[in-house]
Short mmCIF file of N, CA and C in Angstrom, two decimals:
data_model
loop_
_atom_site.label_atom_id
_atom_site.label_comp_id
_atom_site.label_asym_id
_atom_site.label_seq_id
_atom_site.Cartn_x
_atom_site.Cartn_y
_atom_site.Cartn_z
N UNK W 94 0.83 -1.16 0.00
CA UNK W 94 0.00 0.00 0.00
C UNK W 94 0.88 1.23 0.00
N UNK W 95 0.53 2.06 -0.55
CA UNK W 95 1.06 3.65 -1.06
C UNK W 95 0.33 4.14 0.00
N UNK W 96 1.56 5.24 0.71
CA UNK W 96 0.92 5.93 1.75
C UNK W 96 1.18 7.22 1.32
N UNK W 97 0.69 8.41 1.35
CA UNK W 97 0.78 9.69 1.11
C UNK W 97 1.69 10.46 1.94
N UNK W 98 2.44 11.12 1.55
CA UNK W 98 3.10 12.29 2.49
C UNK W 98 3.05 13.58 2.19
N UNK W 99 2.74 14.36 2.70
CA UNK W 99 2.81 15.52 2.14
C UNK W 99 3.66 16.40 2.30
N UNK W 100 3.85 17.32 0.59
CA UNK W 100 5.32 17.58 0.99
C UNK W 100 5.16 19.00 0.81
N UNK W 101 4.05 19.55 1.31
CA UNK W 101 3.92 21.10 1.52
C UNK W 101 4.47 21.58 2.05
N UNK W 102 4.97 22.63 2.60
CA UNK W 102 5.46 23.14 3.49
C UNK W 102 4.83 24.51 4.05
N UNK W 103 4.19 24.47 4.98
CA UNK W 103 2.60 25.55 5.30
C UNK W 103 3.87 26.52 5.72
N UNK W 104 3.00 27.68 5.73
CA UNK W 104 3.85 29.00 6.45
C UNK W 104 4.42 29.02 7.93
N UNK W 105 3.64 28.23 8.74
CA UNK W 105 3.64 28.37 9.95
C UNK W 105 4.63 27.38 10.47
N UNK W 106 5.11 25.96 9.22
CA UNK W 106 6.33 25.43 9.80
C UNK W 106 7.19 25.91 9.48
N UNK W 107 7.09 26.97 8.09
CA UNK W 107 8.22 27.48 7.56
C UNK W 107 9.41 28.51 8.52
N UNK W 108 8.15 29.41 9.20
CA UNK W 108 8.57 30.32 9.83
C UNK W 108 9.05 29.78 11.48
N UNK W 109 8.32 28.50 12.24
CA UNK W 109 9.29 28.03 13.08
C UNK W 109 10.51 27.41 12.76
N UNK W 110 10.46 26.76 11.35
CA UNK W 110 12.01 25.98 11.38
C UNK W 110 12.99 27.19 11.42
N UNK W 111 12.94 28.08 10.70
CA UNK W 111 13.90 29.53 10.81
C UNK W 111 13.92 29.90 12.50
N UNK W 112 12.95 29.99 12.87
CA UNK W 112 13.11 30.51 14.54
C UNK W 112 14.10 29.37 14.86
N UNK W 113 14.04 27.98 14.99
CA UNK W 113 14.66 27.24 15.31
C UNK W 113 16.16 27.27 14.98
N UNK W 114 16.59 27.90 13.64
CA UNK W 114 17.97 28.06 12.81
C UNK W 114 18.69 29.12 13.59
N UNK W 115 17.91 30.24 13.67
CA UNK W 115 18.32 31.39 13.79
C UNK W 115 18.41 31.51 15.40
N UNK W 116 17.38 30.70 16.43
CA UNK W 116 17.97 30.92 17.78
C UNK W 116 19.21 30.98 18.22
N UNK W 117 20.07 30.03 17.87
CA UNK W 117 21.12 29.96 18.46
C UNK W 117 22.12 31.53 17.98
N UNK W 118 22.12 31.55 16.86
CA UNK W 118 22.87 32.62 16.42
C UNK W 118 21.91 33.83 17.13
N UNK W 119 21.44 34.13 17.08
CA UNK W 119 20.40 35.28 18.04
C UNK W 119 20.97 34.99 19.32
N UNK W 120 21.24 33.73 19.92
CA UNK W 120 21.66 33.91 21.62
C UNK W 120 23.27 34.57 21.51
N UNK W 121 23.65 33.68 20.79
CA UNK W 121 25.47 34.28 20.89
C UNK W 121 25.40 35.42 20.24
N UNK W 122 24.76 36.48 19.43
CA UNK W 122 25.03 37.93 19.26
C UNK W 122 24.43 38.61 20.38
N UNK W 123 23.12 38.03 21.64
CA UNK W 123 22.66 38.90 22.27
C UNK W 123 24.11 38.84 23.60
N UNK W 124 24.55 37.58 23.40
CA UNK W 124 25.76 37.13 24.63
C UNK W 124 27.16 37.95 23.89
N UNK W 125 27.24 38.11 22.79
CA UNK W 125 28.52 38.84 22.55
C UNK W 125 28.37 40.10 22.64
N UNK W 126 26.96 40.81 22.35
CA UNK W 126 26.82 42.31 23.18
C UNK W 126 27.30 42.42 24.27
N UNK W 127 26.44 41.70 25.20
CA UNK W 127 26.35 41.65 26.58
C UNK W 127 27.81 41.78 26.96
N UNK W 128 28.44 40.94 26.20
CA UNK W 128 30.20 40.54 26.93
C UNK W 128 30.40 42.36 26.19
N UNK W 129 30.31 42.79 24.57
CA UNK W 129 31.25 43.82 24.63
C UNK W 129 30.28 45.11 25.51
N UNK W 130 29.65 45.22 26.45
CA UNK W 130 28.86 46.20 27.00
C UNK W 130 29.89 46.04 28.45
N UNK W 131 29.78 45.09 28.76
CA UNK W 131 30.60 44.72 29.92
C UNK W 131 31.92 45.35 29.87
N UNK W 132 32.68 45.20 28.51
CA UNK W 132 33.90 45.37 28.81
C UNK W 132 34.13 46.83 28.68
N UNK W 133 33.22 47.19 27.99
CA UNK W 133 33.53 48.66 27.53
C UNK W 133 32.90 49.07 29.29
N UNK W 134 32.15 49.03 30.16
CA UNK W 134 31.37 50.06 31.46
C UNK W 134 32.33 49.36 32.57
N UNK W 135 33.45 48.31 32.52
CA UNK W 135 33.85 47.75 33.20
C UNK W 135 35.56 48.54 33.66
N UNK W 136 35.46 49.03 34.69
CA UNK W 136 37.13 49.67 34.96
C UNK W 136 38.19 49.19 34.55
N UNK W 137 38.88 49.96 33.88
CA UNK W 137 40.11 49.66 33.57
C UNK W 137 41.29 49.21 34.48
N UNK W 138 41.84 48.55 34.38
CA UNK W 138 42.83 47.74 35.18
C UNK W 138 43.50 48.58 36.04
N UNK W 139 44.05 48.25 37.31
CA UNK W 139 45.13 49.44 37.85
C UNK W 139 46.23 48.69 37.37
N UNK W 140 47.10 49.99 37.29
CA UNK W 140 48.52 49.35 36.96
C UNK W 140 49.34 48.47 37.85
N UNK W 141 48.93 48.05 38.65
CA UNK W 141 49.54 47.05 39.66
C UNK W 141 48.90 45.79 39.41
N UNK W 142 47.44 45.92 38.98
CA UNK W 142 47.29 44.90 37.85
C UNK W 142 47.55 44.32 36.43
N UNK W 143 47.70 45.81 35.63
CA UNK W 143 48.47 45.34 34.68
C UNK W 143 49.99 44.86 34.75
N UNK W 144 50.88 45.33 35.70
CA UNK W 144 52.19 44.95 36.01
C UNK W 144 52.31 43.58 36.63
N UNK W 145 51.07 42.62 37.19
CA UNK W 145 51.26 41.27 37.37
C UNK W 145 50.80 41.01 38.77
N UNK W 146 51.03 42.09 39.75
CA UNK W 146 50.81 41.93 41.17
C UNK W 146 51.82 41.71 41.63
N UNK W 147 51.95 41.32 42.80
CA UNK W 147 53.24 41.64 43.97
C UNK W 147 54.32 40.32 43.33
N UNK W 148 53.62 39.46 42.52
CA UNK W 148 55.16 38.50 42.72
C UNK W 148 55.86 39.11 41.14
N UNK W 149 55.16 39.57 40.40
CA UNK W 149 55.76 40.43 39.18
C UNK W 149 57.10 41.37 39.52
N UNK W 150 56.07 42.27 40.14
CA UNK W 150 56.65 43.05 40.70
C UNK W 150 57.47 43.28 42.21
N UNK W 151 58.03 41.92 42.62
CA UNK W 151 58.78 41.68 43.42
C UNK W 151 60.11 41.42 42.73
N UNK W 152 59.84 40.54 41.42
CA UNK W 152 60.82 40.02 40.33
C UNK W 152 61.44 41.35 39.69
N UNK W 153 60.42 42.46 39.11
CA UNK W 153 61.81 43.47 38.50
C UNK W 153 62.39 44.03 39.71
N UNK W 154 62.26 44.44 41.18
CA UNK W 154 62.50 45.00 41.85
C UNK W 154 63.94 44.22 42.10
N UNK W 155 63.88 43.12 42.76
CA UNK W 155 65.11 42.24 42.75
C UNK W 155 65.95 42.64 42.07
N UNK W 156 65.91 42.43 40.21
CA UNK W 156 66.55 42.02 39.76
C UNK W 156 67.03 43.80 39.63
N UNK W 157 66.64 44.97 39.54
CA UNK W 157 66.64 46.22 39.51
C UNK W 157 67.48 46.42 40.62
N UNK W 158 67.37 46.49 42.07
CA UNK W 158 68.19 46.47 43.30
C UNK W 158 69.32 45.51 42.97
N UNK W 159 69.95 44.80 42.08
CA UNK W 159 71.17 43.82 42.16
C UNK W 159 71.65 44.40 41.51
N UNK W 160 71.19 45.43 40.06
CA UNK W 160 71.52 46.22 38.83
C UNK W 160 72.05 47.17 39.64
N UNK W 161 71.19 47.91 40.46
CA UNK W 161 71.88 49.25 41.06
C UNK W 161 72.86 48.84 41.79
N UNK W 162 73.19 48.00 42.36
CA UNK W 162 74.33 47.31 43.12
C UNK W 162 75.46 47.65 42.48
N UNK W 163 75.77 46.75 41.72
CA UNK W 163 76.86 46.56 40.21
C UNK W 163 76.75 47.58 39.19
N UNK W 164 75.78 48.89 39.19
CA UNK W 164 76.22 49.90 38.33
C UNK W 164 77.10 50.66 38.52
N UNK W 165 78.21 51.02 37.83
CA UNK W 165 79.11 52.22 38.07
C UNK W 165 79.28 53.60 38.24
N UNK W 166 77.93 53.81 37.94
CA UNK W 166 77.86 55.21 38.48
C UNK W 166 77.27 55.39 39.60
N UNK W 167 76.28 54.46 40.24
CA UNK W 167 75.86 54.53 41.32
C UNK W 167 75.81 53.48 42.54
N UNK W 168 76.90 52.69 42.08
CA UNK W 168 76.58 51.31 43.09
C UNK W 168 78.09 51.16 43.49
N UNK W 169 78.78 49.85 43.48
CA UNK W 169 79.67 49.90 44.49
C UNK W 169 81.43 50.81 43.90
N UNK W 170 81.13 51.29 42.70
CA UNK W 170 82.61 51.79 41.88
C UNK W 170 81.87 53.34 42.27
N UNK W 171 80.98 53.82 42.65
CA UNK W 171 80.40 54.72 42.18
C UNK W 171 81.51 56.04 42.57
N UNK W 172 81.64 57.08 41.73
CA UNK W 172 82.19 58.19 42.42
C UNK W 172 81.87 59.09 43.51
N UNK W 173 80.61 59.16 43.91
CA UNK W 173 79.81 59.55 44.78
C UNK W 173 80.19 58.27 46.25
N UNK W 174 80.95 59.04 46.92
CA UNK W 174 80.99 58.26 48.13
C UNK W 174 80.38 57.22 49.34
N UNK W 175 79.05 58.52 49.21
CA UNK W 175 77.91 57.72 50.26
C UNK W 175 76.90 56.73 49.47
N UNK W 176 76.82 56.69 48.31
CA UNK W 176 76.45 55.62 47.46
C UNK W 176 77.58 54.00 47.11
N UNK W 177 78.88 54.52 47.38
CA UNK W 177 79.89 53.57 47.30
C UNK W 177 79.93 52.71 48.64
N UNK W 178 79.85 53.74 49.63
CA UNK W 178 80.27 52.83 50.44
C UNK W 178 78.68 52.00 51.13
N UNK W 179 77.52 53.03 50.84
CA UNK W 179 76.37 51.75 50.99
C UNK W 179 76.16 50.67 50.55
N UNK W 180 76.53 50.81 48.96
CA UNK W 180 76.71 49.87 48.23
C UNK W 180 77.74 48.46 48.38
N UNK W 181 78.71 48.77 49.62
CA UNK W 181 79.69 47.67 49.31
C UNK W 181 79.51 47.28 51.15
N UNK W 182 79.48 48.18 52.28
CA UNK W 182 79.10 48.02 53.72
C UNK W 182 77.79 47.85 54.15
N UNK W 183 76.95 48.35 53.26
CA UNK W 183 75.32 47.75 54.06
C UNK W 183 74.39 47.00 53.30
N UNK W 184 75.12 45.75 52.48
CA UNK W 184 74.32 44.74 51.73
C UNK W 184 73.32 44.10 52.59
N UNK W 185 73.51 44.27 53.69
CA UNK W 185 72.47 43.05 54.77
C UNK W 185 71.81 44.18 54.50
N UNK W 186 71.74 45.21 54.44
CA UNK W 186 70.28 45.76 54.35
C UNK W 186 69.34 45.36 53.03
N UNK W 187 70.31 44.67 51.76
CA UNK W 187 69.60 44.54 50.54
C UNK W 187 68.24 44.00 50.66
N UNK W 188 67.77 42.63 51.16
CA UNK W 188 67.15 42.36 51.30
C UNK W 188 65.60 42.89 51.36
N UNK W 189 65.82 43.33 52.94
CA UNK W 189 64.79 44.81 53.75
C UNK W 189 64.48 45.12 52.53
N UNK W 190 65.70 46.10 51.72
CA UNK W 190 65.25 47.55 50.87
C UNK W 190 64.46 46.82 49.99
N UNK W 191 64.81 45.64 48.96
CA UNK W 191 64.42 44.57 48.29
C UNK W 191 62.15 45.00 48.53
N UNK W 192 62.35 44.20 49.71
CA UNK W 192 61.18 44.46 50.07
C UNK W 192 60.22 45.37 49.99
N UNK W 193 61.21 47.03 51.04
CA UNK W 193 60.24 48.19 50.95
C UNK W 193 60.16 48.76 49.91
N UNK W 194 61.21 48.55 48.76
CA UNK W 194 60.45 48.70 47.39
C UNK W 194 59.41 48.11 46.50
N UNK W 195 59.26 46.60 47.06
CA UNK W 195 58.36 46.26 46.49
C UNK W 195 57.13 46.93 46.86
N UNK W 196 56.87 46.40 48.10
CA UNK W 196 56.06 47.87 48.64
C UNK W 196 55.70 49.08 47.85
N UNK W 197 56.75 50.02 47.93
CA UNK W 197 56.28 51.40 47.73
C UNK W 197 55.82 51.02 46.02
N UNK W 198 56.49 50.00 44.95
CA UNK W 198 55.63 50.02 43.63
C UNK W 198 54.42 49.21 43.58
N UNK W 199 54.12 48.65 44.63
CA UNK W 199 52.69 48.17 44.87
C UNK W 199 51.76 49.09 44.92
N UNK W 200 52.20 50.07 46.59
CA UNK W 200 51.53 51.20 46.41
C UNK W 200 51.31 52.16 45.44
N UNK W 201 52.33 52.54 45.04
CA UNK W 201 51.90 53.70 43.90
C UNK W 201 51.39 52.89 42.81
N UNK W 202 51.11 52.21 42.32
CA UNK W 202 50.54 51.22 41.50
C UNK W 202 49.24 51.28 41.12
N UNK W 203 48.77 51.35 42.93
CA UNK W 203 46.79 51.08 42.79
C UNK W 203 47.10 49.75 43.64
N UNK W 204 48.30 49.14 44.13
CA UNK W 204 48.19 47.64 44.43
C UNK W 204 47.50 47.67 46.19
N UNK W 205 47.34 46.58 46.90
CA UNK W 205 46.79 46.71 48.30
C UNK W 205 47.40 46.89 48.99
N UNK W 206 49.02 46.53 48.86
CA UNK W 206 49.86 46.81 49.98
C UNK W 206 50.48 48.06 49.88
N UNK W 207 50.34 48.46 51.43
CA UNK W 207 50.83 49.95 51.66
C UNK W 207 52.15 50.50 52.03
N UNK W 208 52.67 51.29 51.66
CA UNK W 208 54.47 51.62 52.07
C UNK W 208 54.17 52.42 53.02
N UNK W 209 55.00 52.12 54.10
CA UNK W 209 55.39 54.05 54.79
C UNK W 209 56.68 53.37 55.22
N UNK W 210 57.62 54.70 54.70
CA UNK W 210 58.94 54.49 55.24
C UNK W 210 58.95 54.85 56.25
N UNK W 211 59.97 53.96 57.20
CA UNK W 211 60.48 54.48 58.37
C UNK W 211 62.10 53.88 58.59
N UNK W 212 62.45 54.55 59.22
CA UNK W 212 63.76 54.31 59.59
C UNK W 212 63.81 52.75 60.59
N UNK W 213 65.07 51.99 60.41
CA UNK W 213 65.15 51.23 60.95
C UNK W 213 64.04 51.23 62.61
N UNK W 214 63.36 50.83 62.82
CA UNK W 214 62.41 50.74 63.78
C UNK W 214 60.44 50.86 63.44
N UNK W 215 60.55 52.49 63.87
CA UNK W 215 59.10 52.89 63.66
C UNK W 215 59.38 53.96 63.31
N UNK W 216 60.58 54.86 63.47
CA UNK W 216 60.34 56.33 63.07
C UNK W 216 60.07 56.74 61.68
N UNK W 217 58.48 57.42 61.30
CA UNK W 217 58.33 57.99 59.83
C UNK W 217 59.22 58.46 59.96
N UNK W 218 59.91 58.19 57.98
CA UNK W 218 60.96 58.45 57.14
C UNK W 218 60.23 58.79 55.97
N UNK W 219 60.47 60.15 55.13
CA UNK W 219 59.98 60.67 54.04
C UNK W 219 61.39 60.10 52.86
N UNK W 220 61.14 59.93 51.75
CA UNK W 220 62.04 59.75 50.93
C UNK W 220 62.88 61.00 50.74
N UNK W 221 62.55 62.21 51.16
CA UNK W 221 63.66 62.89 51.30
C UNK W 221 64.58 62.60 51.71
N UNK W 222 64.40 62.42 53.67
CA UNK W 222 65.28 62.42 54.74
C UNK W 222 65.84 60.56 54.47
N UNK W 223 64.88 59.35 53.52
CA UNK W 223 65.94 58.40 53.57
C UNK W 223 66.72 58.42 52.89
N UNK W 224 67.03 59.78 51.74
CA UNK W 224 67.81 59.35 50.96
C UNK W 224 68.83 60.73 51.07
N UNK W 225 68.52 62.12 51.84
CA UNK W 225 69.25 62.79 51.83
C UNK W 225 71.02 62.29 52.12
N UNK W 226 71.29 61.89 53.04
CA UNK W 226 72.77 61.62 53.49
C UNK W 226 73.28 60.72 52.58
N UNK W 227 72.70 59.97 51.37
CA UNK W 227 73.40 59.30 50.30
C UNK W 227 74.00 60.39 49.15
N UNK W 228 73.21 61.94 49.30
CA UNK W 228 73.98 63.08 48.82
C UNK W 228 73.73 62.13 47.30
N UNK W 229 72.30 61.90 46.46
CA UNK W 229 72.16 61.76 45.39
C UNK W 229 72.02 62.79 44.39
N UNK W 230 72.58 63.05 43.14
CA UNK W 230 72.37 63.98 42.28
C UNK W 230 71.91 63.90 41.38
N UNK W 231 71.17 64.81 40.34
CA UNK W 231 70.28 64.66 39.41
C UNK W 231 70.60 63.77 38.82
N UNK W 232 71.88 63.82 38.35
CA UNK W 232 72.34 62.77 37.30
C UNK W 232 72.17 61.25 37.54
N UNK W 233 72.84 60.87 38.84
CA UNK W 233 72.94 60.04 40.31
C UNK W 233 71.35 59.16 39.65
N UNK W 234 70.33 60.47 40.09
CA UNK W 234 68.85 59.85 39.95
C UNK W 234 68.65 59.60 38.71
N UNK W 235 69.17 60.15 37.40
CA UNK W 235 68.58 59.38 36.39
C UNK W 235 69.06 58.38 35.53
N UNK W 236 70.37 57.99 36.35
CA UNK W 236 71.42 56.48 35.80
C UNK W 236 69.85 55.64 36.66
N UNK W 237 69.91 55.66 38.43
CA UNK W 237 69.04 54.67 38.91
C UNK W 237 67.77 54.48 37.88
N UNK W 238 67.11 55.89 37.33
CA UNK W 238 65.90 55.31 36.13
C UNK W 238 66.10 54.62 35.14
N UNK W 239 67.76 55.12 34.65
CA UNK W 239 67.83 54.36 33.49
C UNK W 239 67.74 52.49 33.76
N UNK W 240 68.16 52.91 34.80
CA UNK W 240 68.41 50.88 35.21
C UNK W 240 67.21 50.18 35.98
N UNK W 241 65.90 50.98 36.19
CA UNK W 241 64.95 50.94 36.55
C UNK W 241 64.18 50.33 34.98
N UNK W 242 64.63 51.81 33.87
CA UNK W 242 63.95 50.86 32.60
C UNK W 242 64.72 50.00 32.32
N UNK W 243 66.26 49.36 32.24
CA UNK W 243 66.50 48.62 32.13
C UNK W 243 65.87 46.96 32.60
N UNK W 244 65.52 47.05 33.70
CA UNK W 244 65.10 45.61 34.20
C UNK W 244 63.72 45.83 34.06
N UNK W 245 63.06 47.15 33.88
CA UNK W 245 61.69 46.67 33.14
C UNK W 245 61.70 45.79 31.80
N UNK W 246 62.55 46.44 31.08
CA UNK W 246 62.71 46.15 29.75
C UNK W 246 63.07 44.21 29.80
N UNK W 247 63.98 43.83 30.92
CA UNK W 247 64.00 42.46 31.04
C UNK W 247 63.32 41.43 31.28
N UNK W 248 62.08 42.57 32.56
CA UNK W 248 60.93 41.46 32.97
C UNK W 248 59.96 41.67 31.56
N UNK W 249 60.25 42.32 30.38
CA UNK W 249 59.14 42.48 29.43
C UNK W 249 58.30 42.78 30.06
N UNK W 250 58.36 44.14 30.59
CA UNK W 250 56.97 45.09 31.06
C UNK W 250 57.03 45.95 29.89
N UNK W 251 55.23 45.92 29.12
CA UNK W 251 55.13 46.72 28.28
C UNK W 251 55.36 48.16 28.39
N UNK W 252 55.07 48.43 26.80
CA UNK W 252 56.36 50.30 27.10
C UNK W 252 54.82 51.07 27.77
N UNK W 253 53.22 50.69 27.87
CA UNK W 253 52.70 51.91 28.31
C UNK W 253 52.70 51.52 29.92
N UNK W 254 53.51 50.37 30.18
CA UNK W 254 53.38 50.27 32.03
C UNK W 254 54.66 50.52 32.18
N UNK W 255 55.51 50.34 31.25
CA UNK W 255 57.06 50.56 31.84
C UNK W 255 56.50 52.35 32.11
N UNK W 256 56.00 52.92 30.99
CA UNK W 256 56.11 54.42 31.05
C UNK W 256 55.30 55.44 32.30
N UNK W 257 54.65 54.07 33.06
CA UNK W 257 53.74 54.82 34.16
C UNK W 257 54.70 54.63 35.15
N UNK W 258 55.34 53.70 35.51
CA UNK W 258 56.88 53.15 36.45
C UNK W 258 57.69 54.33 36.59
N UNK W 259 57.89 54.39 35.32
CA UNK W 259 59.00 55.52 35.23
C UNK W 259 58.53 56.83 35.60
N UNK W 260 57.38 57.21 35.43
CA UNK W 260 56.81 58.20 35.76
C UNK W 260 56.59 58.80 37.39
N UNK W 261 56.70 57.41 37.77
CA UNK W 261 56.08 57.33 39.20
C UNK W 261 56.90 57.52 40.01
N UNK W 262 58.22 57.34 39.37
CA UNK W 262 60.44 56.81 40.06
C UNK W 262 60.45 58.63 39.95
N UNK W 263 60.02 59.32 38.57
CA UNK W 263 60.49 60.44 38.33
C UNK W 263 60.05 61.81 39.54
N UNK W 264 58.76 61.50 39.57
CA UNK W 264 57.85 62.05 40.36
C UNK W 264 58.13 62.49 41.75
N UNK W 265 59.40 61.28 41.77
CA UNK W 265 60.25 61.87 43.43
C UNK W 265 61.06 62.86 43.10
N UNK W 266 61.50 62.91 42.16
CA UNK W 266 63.14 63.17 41.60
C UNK W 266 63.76 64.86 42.76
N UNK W 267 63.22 65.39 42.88
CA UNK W 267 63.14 66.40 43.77
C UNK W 267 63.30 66.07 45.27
N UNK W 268 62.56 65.36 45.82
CA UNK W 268 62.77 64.70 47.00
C UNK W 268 63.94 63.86 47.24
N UNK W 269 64.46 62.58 46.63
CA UNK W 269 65.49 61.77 46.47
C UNK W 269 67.09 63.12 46.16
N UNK W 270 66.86 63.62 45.97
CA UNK W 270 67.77 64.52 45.38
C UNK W 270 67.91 65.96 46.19
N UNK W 271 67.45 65.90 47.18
CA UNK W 271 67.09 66.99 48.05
C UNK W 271 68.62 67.35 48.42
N UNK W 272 69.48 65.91 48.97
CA UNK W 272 70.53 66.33 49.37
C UNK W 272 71.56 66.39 48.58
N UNK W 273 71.77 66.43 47.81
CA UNK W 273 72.70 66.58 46.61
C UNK W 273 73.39 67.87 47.14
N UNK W 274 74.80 68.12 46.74
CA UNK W 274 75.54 68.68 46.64
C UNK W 274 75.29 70.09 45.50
N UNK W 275 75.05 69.20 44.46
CA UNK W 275 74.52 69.95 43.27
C UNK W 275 73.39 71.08 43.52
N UNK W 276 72.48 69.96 44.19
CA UNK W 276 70.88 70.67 44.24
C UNK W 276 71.10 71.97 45.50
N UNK W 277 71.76 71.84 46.56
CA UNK W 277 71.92 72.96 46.69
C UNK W 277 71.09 72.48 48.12
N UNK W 278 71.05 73.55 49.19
CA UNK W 278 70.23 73.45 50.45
C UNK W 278 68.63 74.23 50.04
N UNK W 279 67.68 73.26 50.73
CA UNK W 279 66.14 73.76 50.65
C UNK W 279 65.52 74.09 51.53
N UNK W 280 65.07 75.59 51.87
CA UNK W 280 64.07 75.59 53.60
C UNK W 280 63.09 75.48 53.40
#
């Protein structure tokens, strides 16, 4: 026996089989809005996030503090005295400093952990007064940047986070340099 099928196709299945085609692609364009709406109303990173977070940025600091060590203009050959002889008599402090720098580029960063210098103990220490008696000079301060971008440049920190780093090192440059010879006395 011959059975009939019919091979019409009425409007009303026509137009669900398309709903059926087209759902899925309709969900993933309403879900790929959604994602680019998100990203665009969503805060931009702090730079302590874009720089990796504290173990990133524990790594250029290290390797930056061993650089300033062994540079010649400012570490243990240095011509500048009170930089020579820190550099070659108070290595047990490397460590510490190691640290409160990681610190202070956490902080200025946007990161959670907070710096305040102080002098061996509790006494607040401004980066003036820790760095006045090392008698740093302009120049002094911008070999340490150069070797600051140097070991950025090693940990491959990109150039628009290397350029906020550097910005942030520069930003003292007045303070760190207070006691300089060069710079002159400030009341």
């Amino acid at each position: 026996m011959v059975q009939f099928i019919p091979t019409s196709i009425t409007r009303r299945s026509m137009v669900a089989g398309m709903a059926l085609t087209a759902a899925p692609t309709t969900a993933l364009q309403g879900a790929s809005k959604a994602y680019a709406q998100a990203q665009q109303t969503s805060p931009e990173k702090s730079l302590y996030e874009r720089l990796g977070g504290v173990f990133a940025i524990a790594a250029v600091v290290d390797h930056f503090s061993d650089a300033v060590v062994k540079n010649p203009v400012v570490g243990q050959k240095s011509k500048n005295p009170q930089l020579r002889e820190w550099h070659t008599k108070n290595l047990t402090r490397l460590p510490g400093l190691k640290f409160m720098r990681t610190l202070w580029v956490c902080d200025v960063s946007g990161g959670p952990l907070k710096f305040a210098a102080t002098k061996p103990g509790a006494t607040p220490l401004g980066l003036e007064e820790a760095h006045r008696n090392l008698r740093i000079s302009p120049a002094e301060f911008d070999e340490v940047a150069a070797e600051l971008g140097r070991s950025l440049d090693f940990a491959k920190v990109p150039k628009r986070e290397k350029s906020e780093v550097l910005a942030a090192f520069a930003a003292h440059k007045d303070e760190v340099t207070a006691g300089s010879a060069t710079v002159g006395k400030r009341g």
